[in-house]
Coordinates of N, CA and C in Angstrom, one line a residue:
M1 N 92.9 131.7 106.0 CA 91.5 131.2 106.2 C 91.0 131.5 107.8
K2 N 90.0 131.9 108.2 CA 90.1 132.1 109.9 C 88.5 131.7 110.2
L3 N 88.6 130.6 111.0 CA 87.2 130.2 111.6 C 86.8 131.3 112.7
R4 N 85.5 131.7 112.5 CA 84.9 132.4 113.3 C 84.4 131.8 114.4
C5 N 84.8 132.2 115.9 CA 84.4 131.6 116.9 C 84.0 132.2 118.2
I6 N 83.6 131.7 119.0 CA 83.1 132.0 120.5 C 83.8 131.3 121.4
I7 N 83.9 131.9 122.9 CA 84.8 131.3 124.0 C 83.6 131.4 125.0
V8 N 83.0 130.0 125.6 CA 82.0 130.0 126.5 C 82.4 129.4 127.9
D9 N 82.6 130.3 128.6 CA 83.2 129.7 129.9 C 82.9 130.5 131.4
D10 N 82.4 130.1 132.2 CA 82.2 130.7 133.4 C 83.0 131.6 134.4
S11 N 84.2 130.8 134.0 CA 85.4 131.3 134.6 C 86.0 132.3 133.7
F12 N 86.4 133.6 134.4 CA 87.1 134.8 133.9 C 88.7 134.3 133.7
M13 N 88.9 133.5 134.0 CA 90.7 133.3 134.3 C 90.7 132.5 133.1
Q14 N 90.0 131.3 132.9 CA 89.8 130.2 132.0 C 89.3 131.1 130.7
R15 N 88.5 131.8 130.5 CA 88.1 132.5 129.5 C 89.3 133.5 128.7
T16 N 90.1 134.1 129.7 CA 91.1 135.0 129.2 C 92.2 134.2 128.7
T17 N 92.5 133.1 129.3 CA 93.8 132.1 128.8 C 93.5 131.6 127.4
V18 N 92.1 131.2 127.0 CA 91.5 130.7 125.9 C 91.4 131.9 124.7
A19 N 91.3 132.9 125.3 CA 91.1 134.2 124.5 C 92.6 134.4 124.2
R20 N 93.4 134.4 124.7 CA 94.8 134.9 124.5 C 95.3 134.0 123.3
L21 N 95.0 132.5 123.5 CA 95.5 131.5 122.6 C 94.6 131.9 121.0
V22 N 93.3 131.9 121.1 CA 92.5 132.3 120.0 C 93.1 133.7 119.3
D23 N 93.4 134.6 120.1 CA 93.8 135.7 119.6 C 95.3 135.7 118.7
N24 N 96.0 134.8 119.1 CA 97.6 134.8 118.7 C 97.2 133.5 117.4
H25 N 96.2 133.1 117.5 CA 96.5 131.9 116.2 C 96.2 132.4 115.0
P26 N 97.0 132.2 114.1 CA 96.5 133.0 112.6 C 95.0 132.5 112.0
N27 N 94.5 131.1 112.4 CA 93.3 130.5 111.6 C 92.1 130.7 112.6
L28 N 92.2 131.8 113.3 CA 90.7 131.8 114.2 C 90.8 133.4 114.5
A29 N 89.6 133.9 114.2 CA 88.9 135.5 114.4 C 88.0 135.4 115.7
K30 N 88.4 135.8 116.8 CA 87.3 135.8 117.9 C 86.1 136.8 117.8
V31 N 84.9 136.2 117.8 CA 83.6 137.1 117.7 C 83.1 137.7 119.1
A32 N 83.2 136.8 119.8 CA 82.7 136.9 121.2 C 83.2 136.0 122.3
E33 N 83.0 136.4 123.8 CA 83.1 135.7 125.2 C 81.8 136.0 125.6
Y34 N 81.6 134.4 126.3 CA 80.1 134.5 127.1 C 80.6 133.6 128.1
S35 N 80.2 134.3 129.2 CA 80.4 133.7 130.8 C 79.3 132.8 131.0
N36 N 78.2 132.2 130.2 CA 77.4 131.3 130.8 C 76.4 131.0 129.1
A37 N 75.9 129.9 129.2 CA 75.2 129.3 128.0 C 74.0 130.1 127.5
I38 N 73.4 130.5 128.3 CA 72.4 131.4 128.0 C 72.7 132.7 127.1
E39 N 73.6 133.2 127.5 CA 74.4 134.3 126.7 C 75.0 134.0 125.5
A40 N 75.6 132.6 125.4 CA 76.0 132.1 124.1 C 74.9 131.8 123.1
K41 N 73.7 131.2 123.7 CA 72.7 130.8 122.7 C 72.2 132.1 122.0
N42 N 72.0 133.2 122.8 CA 71.5 134.3 122.3 C 72.2 134.9 121.2
G43 N 74.0 135.0 121.3 CA 74.7 135.3 120.7 C 74.9 134.7 119.5
L44 N 74.8 133.2 119.4 CA 74.4 132.3 118.1 C 73.5 132.6 117.3
K45 N 72.2 133.3 117.6 CA 71.5 133.7 116.7 C 71.8 134.9 116.1
N46 N 72.5 135.6 116.7 CA 73.2 136.8 115.9 C 74.1 137.3 115.2
N47 N 74.9 135.8 115.4 CA 76.4 135.9 114.6 C 76.5 134.4 113.9
E48 N 77.4 134.2 112.7 CA 77.5 133.0 112.0 C 78.8 132.7 112.7
I49 N 78.9 131.5 113.2 CA 80.0 131.0 114.2 C 80.4 130.1 113.3
D50 N 81.6 129.3 113.2 CA 82.2 128.2 112.9 C 82.7 127.4 114.0
L51 N 83.0 127.9 115.2 CA 83.8 127.0 116.2 C 83.4 127.6 117.5
I52 N 83.0 126.7 118.3 CA 82.8 127.2 119.7 C 83.9 126.4 120.8
F53 N 84.5 127.1 121.5 CA 85.6 126.6 122.5 C 84.2 126.8 123.8
L54 N 83.9 125.4 124.4 CA 82.9 125.5 125.2 C 83.4 124.5 126.5
D55 N 83.5 125.4 127.5 CA 83.6 124.6 128.7 C 82.1 123.8 129.1
V56 N 82.6 122.7 129.8 CA 81.4 121.8 130.1 C 81.0 121.9 131.3
E57 N 81.7 121.9 132.3 CA 81.2 122.4 133.8 C 81.0 123.8 134.2
M58 N 79.5 124.2 133.6 CA 79.0 125.5 134.0 C 77.7 125.4 135.0
P59 N 77.6 126.7 135.9 CA 76.5 126.4 136.6 C 75.2 126.2 135.9
I60 N 74.0 125.9 136.3 CA 72.5 126.0 135.9 C 72.5 125.0 134.4
I61 N 73.3 125.7 133.2 CA 73.4 125.2 132.1 C 74.5 124.9 131.8
S62 N 74.8 123.6 131.8 CA 76.1 122.8 131.3 C 76.5 123.1 129.8
G63 N 77.6 122.8 129.4 CA 78.0 122.8 128.1 C 77.3 121.9 127.3
F64 N 76.9 120.6 128.0 CA 76.3 119.6 127.1 C 74.8 119.8 126.8
D65 N 74.3 121.0 128.1 CA 72.9 121.1 127.8 C 72.9 122.3 126.9
L66 N 73.6 123.1 126.6 CA 73.7 124.1 125.4 C 73.8 123.4 124.4
L67 N 74.9 122.4 123.8 CA 74.6 121.7 122.8 C 73.4 121.0 122.3
E68 N 72.8 120.4 123.4 CA 71.3 119.8 123.2 C 70.5 120.9 122.9
S69 N 70.4 122.0 123.1 CA 69.3 122.7 122.5 C 69.7 123.7 121.3
L70 N 70.7 123.1 120.6 CA 71.0 123.9 119.1 C 70.6 122.8 118.0
E71 N 69.8 123.7 117.5 CA 69.3 122.8 115.9 C 70.7 122.1 115.4
N72 N 71.3 123.3 114.9 CA 72.5 123.0 114.0 C 73.8 123.8 114.6
P73 N 74.4 122.9 115.5 CA 75.4 123.5 116.3 C 76.7 123.8 115.4
P74 N 77.7 124.7 115.4 CA 78.9 124.7 114.7 C 79.7 124.0 115.4
Q75 N 81.2 123.5 114.7 CA 82.0 122.9 115.1 C 82.2 123.0 116.9
V76 N 82.4 122.2 117.8 CA 82.8 122.4 119.2 C 84.3 122.0 119.5
V77 N 84.6 122.6 120.5 CA 86.2 121.8 121.1 C 85.4 122.1 122.6
L78 N 85.5 121.0 123.4 CA 85.0 121.1 124.6 C 86.5 121.4 125.3
I79 N 86.1 122.0 126.7 CA 87.2 122.3 127.8 C 86.5 121.7 128.7
T80 N 87.4 120.8 129.5 CA 87.2 120.8 130.7 C 88.3 120.0 131.6
G81 N 88.2 120.0 132.9 CA 89.2 119.5 133.8 C 88.9 118.0 134.5
N82 N 87.9 117.5 133.7 CA 87.3 116.0 134.2 C 87.4 115.0 133.1
P83 N 88.4 114.2 133.0 CA 88.6 113.2 132.0 C 87.6 112.5 131.9
D84 N 86.4 112.2 132.9 CA 85.1 111.5 132.9 C 84.2 111.5 131.9
Y85 N 84.3 113.3 131.2 CA 83.7 113.5 130.4 C 83.8 113.3 128.7
A86 N 85.1 112.7 129.0 CA 85.6 112.4 127.1 C 84.7 111.4 126.6
L87 N 84.2 110.4 127.0 CA 83.3 109.5 126.2 C 81.9 110.2 126.1
K88 N 81.4 110.9 126.7 CA 80.3 111.6 126.4 C 80.4 112.7 125.5
A89 N 81.5 113.2 125.6 CA 81.8 114.2 124.5 C 81.7 114.0 123.2
F90 N 82.3 112.9 122.8 CA 82.1 112.4 121.7 C 81.0 111.6 121.1
E91 N 79.8 111.6 121.9 CA 78.5 111.1 121.4 C 77.9 112.4 120.8
Y92 N 78.2 113.8 121.2 CA 77.8 115.0 120.8 C 78.6 115.1 119.4
N93 N 79.7 114.6 118.9 CA 80.0 114.5 117.6 C 81.0 115.8 117.6
V94 N 81.9 116.2 118.9 CA 82.6 117.3 119.0 C 83.8 117.1 118.1
T95 N 84.4 118.2 117.6 CA 85.4 118.3 116.8 C 86.9 117.7 117.7
D96 N 86.7 118.0 119.0 CA 88.2 117.9 119.6 C 87.5 118.2 121.2
Y97 N 88.4 117.6 122.3 CA 88.3 117.6 123.7 C 89.3 118.1 124.5
L98 N 89.6 119.1 124.9 CA 90.7 119.8 125.7 C 90.5 119.8 127.2
Y99 N 91.8 119.0 127.7 CA 91.8 119.1 129.2 C 92.5 120.6 129.6
K100 N 92.3 121.0 130.9 CA 92.9 121.9 131.6 C 93.7 121.4 132.4
P101 N 95.0 122.1 132.5 CA 95.4 123.4 132.0 C 95.5 123.3 130.2
I102 N 95.5 124.0 129.5 CA 95.4 123.7 128.1 C 97.0 124.3 127.5
S103 N 97.6 123.2 127.1 CA 98.8 123.7 126.3 C 98.5 124.0 125.1
L104 N 99.9 125.2 124.6 CA 99.8 125.3 123.3 C 100.0 124.5 122.1
A105 N 100.5 123.5 122.4 CA 100.4 122.2 121.2 C 99.4 121.5 121.0
R106 N 98.7 121.4 122.2 CA 97.4 120.8 122.1 C 96.5 121.6 121.6
F107 N 96.3 122.7 121.8 CA 95.4 124.0 121.3 C 95.5 124.1 119.9
D108 N 96.8 123.8 119.6 CA 97.0 124.1 118.1 C 96.7 122.9 117.0
A109 N 96.5 121.8 117.6 CA 96.2 120.5 117.3 C 95.0 120.6 117.0
S110 N 94.0 121.2 118.0 CA 92.5 121.1 118.0 C 92.2 122.2 117.1
V111 N 92.9 123.1 117.0 CA 92.6 124.3 115.5 C 92.9 123.5 114.3
K112 N 93.8 122.6 114.0 CA 94.3 122.2 112.9 C 93.1 121.2 112.4
R113 N 92.7 120.2 113.5 CA 91.6 119.4 113.3 C 90.1 120.4 113.0
A114 N 90.2 121.5 113.6 CA 88.8 122.0 113.2 C 88.6 122.8 111.8
V115 N 90.0 123.4 111.4 CA 90.1 123.7 110.0 C 90.2 122.7 109.2
A116 N 90.7 121.3 109.2 CA 90.4 120.5 108.3 C 89.0 120.2 108.1
K117 N 88.4 120.0 109.2 CA 86.8 119.5 109.3 C 86.2 120.7 108.3
Y118 N 86.4 121.8 108.4 CA 85.7 123.0 107.7 C 86.1 122.8 106.5
E119 N 87.4 122.5 106.0 CA 87.3 122.8 104.6 C 86.8 121.5 103.8
Q120 N 86.9 120.4 104.7 CA 86.0 119.4 103.8 C 84.9 119.8 103.9
I121 N 84.0 119.9 104.7 CA 82.5 120.2 104.8 C 82.4 121.4 103.8
N122 N 82.9 122.3 103.5 CA 82.8 123.1 102.5 C 83.3 122.7 101.0
K123 N 84.4 121.9 101.0 CA 84.8 121.2 99.6 C 83.5 120.6 99.4
L124 N 82.7 119.8 100.1 CA 81.4 118.8 99.7 C 80.6 120.0 99.4
D125 N 80.2 120.9 100.0 CA 79.4 122.1 99.3 C 79.5 122.5 97.8
E126 N 81.1 122.9 98.0 CA 81.4 123.6 96.5 C 81.2 122.5 95.1
D127 N 81.2 121.0 95.9 CA 81.1 120.0 94.5 C 79.7 120.1 94.1
E128 N 78.5 120.6 94.8 CA 77.3 120.5 94.2 C 77.1 121.7 93.5
E129 N 76.4 121.1 92.3 CA 76.0 122.1 91.6 C 74.6 123.0 92.0
Y130 N 74.7 124.2 91.8 CA 73.6 124.8 92.5 C 73.1 126.0 91.8
I131 N 72.1 126.7 91.9 CA 71.6 128.2 91.2 C 71.0 129.1 92.4
F132 N 71.2 130.0 92.3 CA 70.4 131.1 92.7 C 68.9 131.5 92.3
V133 N 67.5 131.1 93.0 CA 66.3 131.9 92.2 C 65.7 132.9 93.1
K134 N 64.9 133.6 92.6 CA 64.4 134.7 93.6 C 62.8 134.2 93.7
S135 N 62.5 133.8 95.2 CA 61.3 133.6 95.6 C 61.0 134.1 96.9
N136 N 59.5 134.6 96.9 CA 59.1 135.6 97.9 C 60.1 136.4 98.0
L137 N 60.6 137.3 96.9 CA 61.1 138.5 97.1 C 62.7 138.3 97.6
R138 N 63.3 137.3 97.9 CA 64.6 137.3 98.1 C 65.4 135.9 97.3
Q139 N 66.5 135.8 97.3 CA 67.4 135.0 96.6 C 67.4 133.8 97.5
R140 N 67.4 132.5 97.0 CA 67.4 131.3 97.2 C 68.3 130.5 97.0
K141 N 69.0 129.8 97.4 CA 70.1 128.8 97.0 C 69.4 127.3 96.6
V142 N 69.4 126.9 95.4 CA 68.9 125.6 95.3 C 69.7 124.7 94.4
V143 N 70.0 123.5 95.3 CA 71.1 122.5 94.6 C 70.5 121.7 93.8
L144 N 70.8 121.7 92.8 CA 70.3 121.1 91.4 C 69.8 119.5 91.7
N145 N 70.7 119.1 92.3 CA 70.6 117.4 92.6 C 69.1 117.2 93.5
D146 N 68.9 118.4 94.3 CA 67.5 118.5 95.0 C 66.5 118.4 94.3
I147 N 66.6 119.0 93.1 CA 65.2 118.7 92.2 C 64.6 117.7 91.5
N148 N 63.7 117.2 92.1 CA 62.9 116.0 91.4 C 62.2 116.5 89.8
W149 N 61.6 117.6 90.0 CA 61.0 118.0 88.4 C 60.6 119.2 88.5
V150 N 60.4 120.2 87.5 CA 60.0 121.6 87.4 C 58.7 121.4 86.6
E151 N 57.7 122.2 87.3 CA 56.4 122.0 86.6 C 56.0 123.6 86.2
A152 N 55.2 123.8 85.3 CA 54.6 125.0 84.8 C 53.4 125.2 85.7
L153 N 53.6 126.6 86.2 CA 52.2 127.3 86.7 C 51.7 128.6 86.0
G154 N 51.1 128.7 84.8 CA 51.0 129.9 84.4 C 52.2 130.6 84.2
D155 N 52.2 131.8 84.7 CA 53.5 132.7 84.7 C 54.6 132.2 85.8
Y156 N 54.5 131.3 86.4 CA 55.2 130.8 87.3 C 55.4 129.4 87.0
I157 N 56.9 129.2 87.7 CA 57.2 127.7 87.3 C 57.4 127.1 89.1
K158 N 57.4 125.7 89.3 CA 57.3 125.3 90.6 C 58.3 124.3 90.4
L159 N 59.4 124.3 91.3 CA 60.6 123.2 91.5 C 60.2 122.5 92.8
V160 N 60.2 121.0 92.4 CA 59.6 120.3 93.2 C 60.6 119.3 93.9
T161 N 61.1 119.5 95.0 CA 62.0 118.7 95.9 C 61.6 117.7 96.9
N162 N 62.5 117.2 97.6 CA 62.0 116.3 98.6 C 61.9 117.3 99.9
E163 N 62.1 118.5 99.9 CA 62.1 119.0 101.2 C 61.0 120.3 100.9
G164 N 60.1 120.5 99.9 CA 59.3 121.0 99.7 C 59.3 121.9 98.2
N165 N 58.4 122.6 97.9 CA 58.3 123.0 96.7 C 58.8 124.7 96.8
V166 N 59.4 125.0 95.4 CA 60.0 126.6 95.3 C 59.3 127.2 94.4
V167 N 58.3 128.0 94.6 CA 57.6 129.1 93.1 C 58.5 130.4 92.9
I168 N 58.6 130.2 91.7 CA 59.5 131.2 91.1 C 58.7 132.1 89.9
L169 N 59.0 133.4 89.7 CA 58.1 133.6 88.5 C 59.2 133.6 87.2
S170 N 59.0 132.6 86.3 CA 60.1 132.4 85.2 C 59.1 131.7 83.9
T171 N 59.4 131.6 82.9 CA 59.2 130.7 81.8 C 59.7 129.7 81.8
M172 N 59.2 128.4 81.6 CA 59.7 127.1 81.5 C 61.1 127.1 80.6
K173 N 60.9 127.9 79.1 CA 61.9 127.8 78.5 C 63.2 128.6 79.0
S174 N 62.9 129.9 79.6 CA 64.1 130.3 80.4 C 65.0 129.7 81.3
F175 N 63.9 129.2 82.3 CA 64.4 127.8 83.2 C 65.0 127.0 82.8
D176 N 64.5 126.4 81.6 CA 65.5 125.0 81.0 C 66.8 125.5 80.6
Q177 N 66.9 126.5 80.3 CA 68.5 127.1 79.7 C 69.4 127.1 80.8
K178 N 68.9 127.1 82.1 CA 69.9 127.4 83.2 C 70.3 126.0 83.7
L179 N 69.5 125.0 83.4 CA 70.0 123.5 83.7 C 70.7 123.0 82.8
P180 N 71.7 122.0 83.5 CA 72.6 121.5 82.7 C 71.9 120.2 81.8
K181 N 72.2 120.0 80.5 CA 71.7 119.3 79.6 C 71.7 118.0 79.9
D182 N 72.9 117.4 80.5 CA 72.8 116.0 80.8 C 72.3 115.2 82.0
K183 N 71.6 116.3 82.7 CA 70.9 116.0 84.2 C 69.7 116.3 83.9
F184 N 69.1 117.2 83.0 CA 67.7 117.6 83.0 C 67.1 117.5 81.5
L185 N 66.0 117.1 81.6 CA 65.1 117.2 80.1 C 63.7 117.5 80.1
R186 N 63.5 118.5 79.4 CA 61.8 118.9 79.1 C 61.3 117.7 78.3
I187 N 60.7 117.0 78.9 CA 59.4 115.9 78.6 C 58.4 116.3 78.5
H188 N 57.8 117.5 78.6 CA 56.5 117.8 78.2 C 56.3 119.4 78.1
K189 N 55.5 120.0 77.5 CA 55.7 121.5 77.6 C 55.3 122.0 79.0
S190 N 55.1 121.2 79.9 CA 54.8 121.8 81.4 C 55.8 121.3 82.5
Y191 N 56.5 120.1 82.1 CA 57.5 119.7 83.2 C 58.9 119.3 82.5
I192 N 59.7 119.5 83.2 CA 61.4 119.3 83.1 C 61.7 118.3 84.3
V193 N 62.3 116.9 84.0 CA 62.5 116.0 84.9 C 63.9 116.1 85.1
N194 N 64.3 115.8 86.5 CA 66.0 115.2 87.0 C 66.1 114.1 86.3
L195 N 67.1 113.6 85.4 CA 67.0 112.4 84.8 C 67.7 111.4 86.0
E196 N 68.2 111.9 87.1 CA 68.7 110.7 87.8 C 67.8 110.3 88.8
K197 N 66.5 111.5 88.8 CA 65.5 110.6 89.7 C 64.5 110.0 88.9
V198 N 64.7 110.0 87.6 CA 63.5 109.0 87.3 C 63.7 107.5 87.6
E199 N 62.4 106.7 87.6 CA 62.6 105.4 88.2 C 62.2 104.5 87.1
K200 N 60.9 104.8 86.4 CA 60.3 104.4 85.2 C 59.5 104.8 84.6
Y201 N 59.4 104.4 83.1 CA 58.5 105.5 82.3 C 58.0 104.4 81.5
N202 N 56.8 104.9 80.4 CA 55.9 104.4 79.7 C 55.5 105.4 78.7
S203 N 54.7 104.9 77.7 CA 54.2 105.8 76.7 C 53.9 107.1 77.0
K204 N 53.3 107.1 78.4 CA 52.1 108.4 78.5 C 53.0 108.9 80.0
T205 N 53.7 108.3 80.6 CA 54.0 108.9 82.1 C 55.6 108.7 82.4
V206 N 56.1 109.7 83.2 CA 57.3 109.2 83.6 C 57.2 109.2 85.1
E207 N 58.0 108.3 86.2 CA 57.8 108.3 87.5 C 58.9 109.0 87.9
V208 N 58.8 109.9 88.8 CA 60.4 110.7 89.5 C 59.8 110.8 90.9
A209 N 60.7 110.2 91.4 CA 60.7 110.1 92.8 C 59.3 109.6 93.7
G210 N 58.8 108.3 92.9 CA 57.3 108.2 93.0 C 56.3 108.7 92.8
K211 N 56.5 109.8 91.8 CA 55.2 110.2 91.5 C 55.1 110.4 89.9
Q212 N 54.0 110.3 89.2 CA 54.2 110.4 88.0 C 53.7 111.8 87.2
V213 N 54.3 111.8 86.1 CA 54.2 113.4 85.6 C 54.1 112.9 84.2
P214 N 53.5 113.8 83.2 CA 53.0 113.1 82.0 C 54.1 113.4 80.7
L215 N 54.2 112.1 80.1 CA 55.5 112.6 79.0 C 54.7 112.9 77.5
S216 N 55.2 113.8 77.0 CA 54.5 114.1 75.3 C 55.1 112.6 74.6
R217 N 54.5 112.3 73.7 CA 54.7 111.4 72.8 C 56.2 111.5 72.1
H218 N 56.2 112.7 71.5 CA 57.6 112.9 70.8 C 58.8 112.9 71.7
K219 N 58.4 112.8 72.9 CA 59.7 113.1 73.7 C 60.3 111.9 74.3
K220 N 59.5 110.8 73.9 CA 60.0 109.0 74.6 C 61.3 108.6 74.1
T221 N 61.6 109.1 72.9 CA 63.0 108.6 72.3 C 64.2 109.1 72.8
E222 N 63.7 110.6 73.2 CA 64.9 111.7 73.5 C 65.1 110.9 75.1
L223 N 63.8 111.0 75.7 CA 64.0 110.6 77.2 C 64.9 109.3 77.5
A224 N 64.6 108.2 76.4 CA 65.3 106.8 76.2 C 66.9 107.1 76.0
E225 N 67.3 108.0 75.1 CA 68.7 108.2 74.9 C 69.3 108.9 76.0
A226 N 68.8 110.0 76.8 CA 69.2 110.8 77.7 C 69.4 109.8 78.9
L227 N 68.5 108.8 79.2 CA 68.5 108.2 80.4 C 69.8 106.8 80.3
Y228 N 70.0 106.7 79.0 CA 71.3 105.9 78.6 C 72.3 106.3 79.0
N229 N 72.4 107.7 78.8 CA 73.6 108.5 78.8 C 74.0 108.9 80.4
V230 N 73.1 108.8 81.2 CA 73.1 109.4 82.7 C 74.1 108.7 83.2

């Protein structure tokens, strides 16, 4: 397993040093080197990166400035010769902090930490059940636990989540077959609910994530049994 990484440093000598360490490490794949933060930010738009080796002290736009400008930064190992930046570095949730000159042992320790963090993050993602649905002519990943309920819309169905709605071309029957029976229940001809999101119900409605949806009379007993087993 290799982490895709970039090196951002205004010093050619320092970039060369870090690049040599990266090229010789079995868990790293160098994607690019950048001499300033502007180039790096543009490069991040075009490449999927797992790790940045980032110099703190760069002219005009510092390493910290670059981090503040990124909405979803990858893992970062900050590099500097100034120990005064250490406390500030961890305010940015960086993976590690390397002092110049960088020793091989310390570099290896940083990479080991980054690999462990990558594996932990991706294991959590793998543990989440998900499906792919076609919406707006593209495949979209939907985490099942994010779905509050599914609602029929003629020839389409609407997946209602906290982050917004996803409309796909499908029948309720066909989509219901894709869902785990221990977590979802069709409570009405036009509604499927996430059992873990049900807050309360009566003979006519079910409250899901703060909203009420209709409950078919003949589904009330089945709903009660399903909620008991959640």
